[in-house]
Short mmCIF file of C-alpha atoms in Angstrom, two decimals:
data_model
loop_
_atom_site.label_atom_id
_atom_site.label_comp_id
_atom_site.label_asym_id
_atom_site.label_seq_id
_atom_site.Cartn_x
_atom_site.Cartn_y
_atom_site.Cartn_z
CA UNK A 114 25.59 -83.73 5.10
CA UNK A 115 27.21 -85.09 8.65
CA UNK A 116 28.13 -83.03 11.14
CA UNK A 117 31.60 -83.92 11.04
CA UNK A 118 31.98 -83.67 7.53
CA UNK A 119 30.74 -80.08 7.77
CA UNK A 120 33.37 -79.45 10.08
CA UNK A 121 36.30 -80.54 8.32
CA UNK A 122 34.84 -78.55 5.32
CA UNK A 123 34.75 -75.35 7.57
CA UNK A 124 38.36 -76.25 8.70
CA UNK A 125 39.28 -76.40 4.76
CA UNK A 126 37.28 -73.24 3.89
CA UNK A 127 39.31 -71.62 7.01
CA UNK A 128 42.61 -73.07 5.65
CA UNK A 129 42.64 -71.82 1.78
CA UNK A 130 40.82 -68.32 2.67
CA UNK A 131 42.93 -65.40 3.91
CA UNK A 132 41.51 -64.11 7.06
CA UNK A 133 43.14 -62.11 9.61
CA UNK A 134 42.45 -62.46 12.96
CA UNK A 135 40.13 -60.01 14.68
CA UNK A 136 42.54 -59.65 17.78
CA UNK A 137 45.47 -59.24 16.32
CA UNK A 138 45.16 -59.39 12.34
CA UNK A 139 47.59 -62.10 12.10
CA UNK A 140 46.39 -64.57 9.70
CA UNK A 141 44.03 -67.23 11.51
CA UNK A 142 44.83 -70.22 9.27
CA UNK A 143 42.61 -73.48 10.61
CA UNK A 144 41.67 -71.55 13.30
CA UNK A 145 38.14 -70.41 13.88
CA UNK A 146 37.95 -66.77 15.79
CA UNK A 147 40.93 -65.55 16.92
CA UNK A 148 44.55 -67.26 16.53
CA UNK A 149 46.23 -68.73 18.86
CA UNK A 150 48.25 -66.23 20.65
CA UNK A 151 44.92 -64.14 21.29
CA UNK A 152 43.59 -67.31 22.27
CA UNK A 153 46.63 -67.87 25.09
CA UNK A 154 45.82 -64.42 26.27
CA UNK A 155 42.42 -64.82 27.52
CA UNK A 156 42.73 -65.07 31.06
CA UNK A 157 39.41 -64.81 33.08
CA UNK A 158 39.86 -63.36 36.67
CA UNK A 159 36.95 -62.58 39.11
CA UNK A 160 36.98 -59.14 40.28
CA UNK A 161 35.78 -58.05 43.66
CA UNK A 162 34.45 -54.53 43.01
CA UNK A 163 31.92 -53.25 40.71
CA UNK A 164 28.45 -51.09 41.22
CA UNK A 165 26.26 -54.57 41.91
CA UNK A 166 27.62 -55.08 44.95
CA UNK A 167 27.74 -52.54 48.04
CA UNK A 168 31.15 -54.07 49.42
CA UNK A 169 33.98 -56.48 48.16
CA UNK A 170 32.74 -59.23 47.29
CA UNK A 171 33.87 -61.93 44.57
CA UNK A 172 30.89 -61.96 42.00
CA UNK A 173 32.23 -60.53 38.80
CA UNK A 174 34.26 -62.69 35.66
CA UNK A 175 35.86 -61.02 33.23
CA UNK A 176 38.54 -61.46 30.30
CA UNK A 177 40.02 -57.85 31.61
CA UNK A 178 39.94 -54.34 30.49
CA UNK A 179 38.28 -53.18 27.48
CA UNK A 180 41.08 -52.36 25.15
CA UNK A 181 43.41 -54.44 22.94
CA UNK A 182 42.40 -57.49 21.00
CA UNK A 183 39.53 -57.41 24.07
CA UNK A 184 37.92 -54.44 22.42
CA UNK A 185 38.78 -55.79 18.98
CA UNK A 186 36.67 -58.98 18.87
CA UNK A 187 33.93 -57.88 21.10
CA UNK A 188 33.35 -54.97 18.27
CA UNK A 189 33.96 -57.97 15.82
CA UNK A 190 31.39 -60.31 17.21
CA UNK A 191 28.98 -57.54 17.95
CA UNK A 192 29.04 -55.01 14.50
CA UNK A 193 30.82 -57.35 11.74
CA UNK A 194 28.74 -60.51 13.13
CA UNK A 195 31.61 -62.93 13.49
CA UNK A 196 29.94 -65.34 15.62
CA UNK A 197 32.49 -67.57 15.97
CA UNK A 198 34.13 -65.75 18.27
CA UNK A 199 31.09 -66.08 20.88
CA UNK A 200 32.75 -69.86 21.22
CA UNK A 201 35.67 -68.47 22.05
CA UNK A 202 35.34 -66.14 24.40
CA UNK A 203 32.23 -67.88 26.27
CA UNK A 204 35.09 -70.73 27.07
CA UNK A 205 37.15 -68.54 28.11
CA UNK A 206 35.16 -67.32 30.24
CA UNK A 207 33.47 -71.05 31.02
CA UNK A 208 36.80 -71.90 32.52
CA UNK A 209 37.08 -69.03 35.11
CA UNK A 210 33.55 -69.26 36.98
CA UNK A 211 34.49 -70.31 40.54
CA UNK A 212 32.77 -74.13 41.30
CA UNK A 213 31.90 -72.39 44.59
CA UNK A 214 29.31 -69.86 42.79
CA UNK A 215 27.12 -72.62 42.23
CA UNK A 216 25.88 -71.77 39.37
CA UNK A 217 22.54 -73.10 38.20
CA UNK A 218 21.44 -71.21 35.15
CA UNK A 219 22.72 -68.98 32.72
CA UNK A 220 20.81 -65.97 32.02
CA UNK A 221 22.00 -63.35 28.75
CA UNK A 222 21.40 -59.86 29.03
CA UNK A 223 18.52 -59.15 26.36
CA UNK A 224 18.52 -56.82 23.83
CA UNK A 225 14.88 -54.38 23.05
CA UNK A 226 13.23 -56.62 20.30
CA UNK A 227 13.76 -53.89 18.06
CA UNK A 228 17.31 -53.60 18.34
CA UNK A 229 17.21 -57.97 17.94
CA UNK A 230 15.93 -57.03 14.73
CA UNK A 231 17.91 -55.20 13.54
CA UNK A 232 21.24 -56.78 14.44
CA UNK A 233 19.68 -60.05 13.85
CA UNK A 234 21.09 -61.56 17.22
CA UNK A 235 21.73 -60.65 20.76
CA UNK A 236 25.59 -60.84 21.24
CA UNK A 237 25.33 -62.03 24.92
CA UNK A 238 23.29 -64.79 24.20
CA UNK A 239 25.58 -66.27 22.05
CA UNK A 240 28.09 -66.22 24.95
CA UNK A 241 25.90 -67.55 27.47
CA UNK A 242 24.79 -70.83 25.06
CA UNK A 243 28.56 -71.21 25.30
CA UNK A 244 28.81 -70.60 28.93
CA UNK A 245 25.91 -72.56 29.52
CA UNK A 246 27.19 -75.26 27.75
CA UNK A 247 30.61 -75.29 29.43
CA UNK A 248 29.50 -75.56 32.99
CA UNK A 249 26.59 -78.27 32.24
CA UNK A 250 23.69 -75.73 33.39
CA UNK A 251 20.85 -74.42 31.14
CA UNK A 252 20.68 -71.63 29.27
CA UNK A 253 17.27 -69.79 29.94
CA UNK A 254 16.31 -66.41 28.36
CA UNK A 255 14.63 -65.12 31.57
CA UNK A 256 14.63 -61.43 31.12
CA UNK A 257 12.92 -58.90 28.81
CA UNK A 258 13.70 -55.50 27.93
CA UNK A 259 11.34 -52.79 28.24
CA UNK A 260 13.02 -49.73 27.09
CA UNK A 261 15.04 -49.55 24.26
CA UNK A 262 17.18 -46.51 25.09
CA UNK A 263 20.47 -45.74 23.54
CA UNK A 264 23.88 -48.04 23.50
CA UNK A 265 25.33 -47.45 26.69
CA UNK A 266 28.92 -48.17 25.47
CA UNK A 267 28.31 -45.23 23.08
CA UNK A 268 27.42 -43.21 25.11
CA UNK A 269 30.11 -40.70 27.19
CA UNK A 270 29.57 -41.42 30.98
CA UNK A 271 27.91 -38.43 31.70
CA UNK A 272 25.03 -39.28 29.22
CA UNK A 273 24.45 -42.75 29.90
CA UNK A 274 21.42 -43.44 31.12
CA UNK A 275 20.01 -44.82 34.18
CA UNK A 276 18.38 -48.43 33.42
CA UNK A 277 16.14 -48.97 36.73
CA UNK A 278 12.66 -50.37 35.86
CA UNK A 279 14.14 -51.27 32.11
CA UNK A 280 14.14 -55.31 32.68
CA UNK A 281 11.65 -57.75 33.54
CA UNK A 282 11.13 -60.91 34.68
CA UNK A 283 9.69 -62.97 31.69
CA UNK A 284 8.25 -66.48 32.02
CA UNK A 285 10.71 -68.63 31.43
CA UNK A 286 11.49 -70.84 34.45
CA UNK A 287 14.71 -70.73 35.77
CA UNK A 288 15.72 -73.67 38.25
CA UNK A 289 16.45 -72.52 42.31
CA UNK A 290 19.57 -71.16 43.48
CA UNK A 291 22.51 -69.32 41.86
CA UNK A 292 22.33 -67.56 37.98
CA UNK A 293 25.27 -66.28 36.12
CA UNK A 294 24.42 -62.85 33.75
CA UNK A 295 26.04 -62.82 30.79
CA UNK A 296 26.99 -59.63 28.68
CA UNK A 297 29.71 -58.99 26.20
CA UNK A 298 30.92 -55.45 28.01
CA UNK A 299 30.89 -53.75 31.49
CA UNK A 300 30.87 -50.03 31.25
CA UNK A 301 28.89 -48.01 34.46
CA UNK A 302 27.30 -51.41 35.57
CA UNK A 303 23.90 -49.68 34.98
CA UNK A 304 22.73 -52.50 33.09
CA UNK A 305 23.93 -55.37 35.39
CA UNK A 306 21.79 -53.43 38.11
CA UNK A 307 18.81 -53.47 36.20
CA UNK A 308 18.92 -56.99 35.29
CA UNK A 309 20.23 -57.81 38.68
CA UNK A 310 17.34 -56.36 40.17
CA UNK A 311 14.98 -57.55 37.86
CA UNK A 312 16.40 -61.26 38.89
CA UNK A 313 16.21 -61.03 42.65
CA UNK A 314 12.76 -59.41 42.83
CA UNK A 315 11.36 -62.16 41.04
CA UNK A 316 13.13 -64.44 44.22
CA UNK A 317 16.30 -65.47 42.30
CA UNK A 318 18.57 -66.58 45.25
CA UNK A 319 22.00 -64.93 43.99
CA UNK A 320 23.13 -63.76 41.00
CA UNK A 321 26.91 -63.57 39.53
CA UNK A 322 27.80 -62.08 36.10
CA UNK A 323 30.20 -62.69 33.62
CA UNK A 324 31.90 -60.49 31.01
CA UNK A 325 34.28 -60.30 28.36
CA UNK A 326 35.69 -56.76 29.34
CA UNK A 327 34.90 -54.17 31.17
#
């Protein structure tokens, strides 16, 4: 069956089932994801303040603050595995990374193989193939986790963990000069660190990240 014959059948499917949106719960009609007033609503803005960088700096995209139809569809995509929605908000996000971050590679924040298993997919990488895809650079799954350690996001602050030494380099080749980290959510930044450190050790020039909330 073609490709665009699958579509429109996926359009039709959409059309006759009742499905509210994950944002929202409107009903989503024709559209995949989330309808289109969620859709209007993502806004990505580059923040200049987080824990990976020791002074302002621009180096951080988000879709804004963890709450709302934000929180909503990242819990969607992540626990009721509506992958759809990775489209969504990786364009979202596509269309907010600054042309002067140079980005040359994309780079998802991996899960521990175990916990791959058992969700069946890593969340962020499903963002960053859309990322990826939307600013013309590859894709490359260039870290590993070593630990597997609890969900930081469930975690209150005082218990979450810290994640130094928990990434490594793996050998995937990533091309020179700028990456872009992709995860779905921000919380103490103890995870971008890791991965961030992970990255420049192994003589990555720069690294950016990208998320859908924080």
């Amino acid at each position: 069956m073609s490709g665009p014959l699958l579509a429109r059948l996926g359009q039709l499917g959409r059309a006759l089932l009742p499905r509210p949106c994950p944002g929202c719960g409107a009903q989503l009609g024709t559209q995949a994801g989330l309808c289109a007033a969620c859709r209007a609503a993502l806004r990505a803005r580059v923040e200049h303040f987080s824990p990976l960088r020791p002074r302002p700096e621009a180096h951080l995209l988000t879709l804004g603050p963890y709450s709302g139809a934000r929180r909503r569809a990242v819990r969607a995509l992540k626990y009721a595995q509506v992958r759809e929605l990775a489209g969504v908000l990786g364009s979202a996000l596509a269309a907010g990374v600054p042309a002067e971050w140079a980005v040359q590679a994309v780079v998802p924040v991996p899960l521990h193989p175990s916990r791959q298993r058992e969700r069946g997919f890593n969340q962020a990488e499903l963002l960053a193939r859309t990322l990826a895809t939307g600013l013309g650079v590859p894709c490359v799954n260039a870290l590993r986790r070593t630990q597997a350690g609890a969900q930081q996001a469930r975690r209150r602050a005082a218990e979450r963990e810290d994640l130094r030494g928990a990434f490594e380099r793996g050998s995937a080749m990533l091309p020179p000069g700028a990456v872009l980290l992709v995860d779905d959510v921000f919380t103490t930044g103890q995870t971008g660190l890791a991965c961030q450190e992970a990255l420049l050790a192994s003589g990555v020039q720069a690294v950016y990240m990208a998320v859908v909330a924080r």
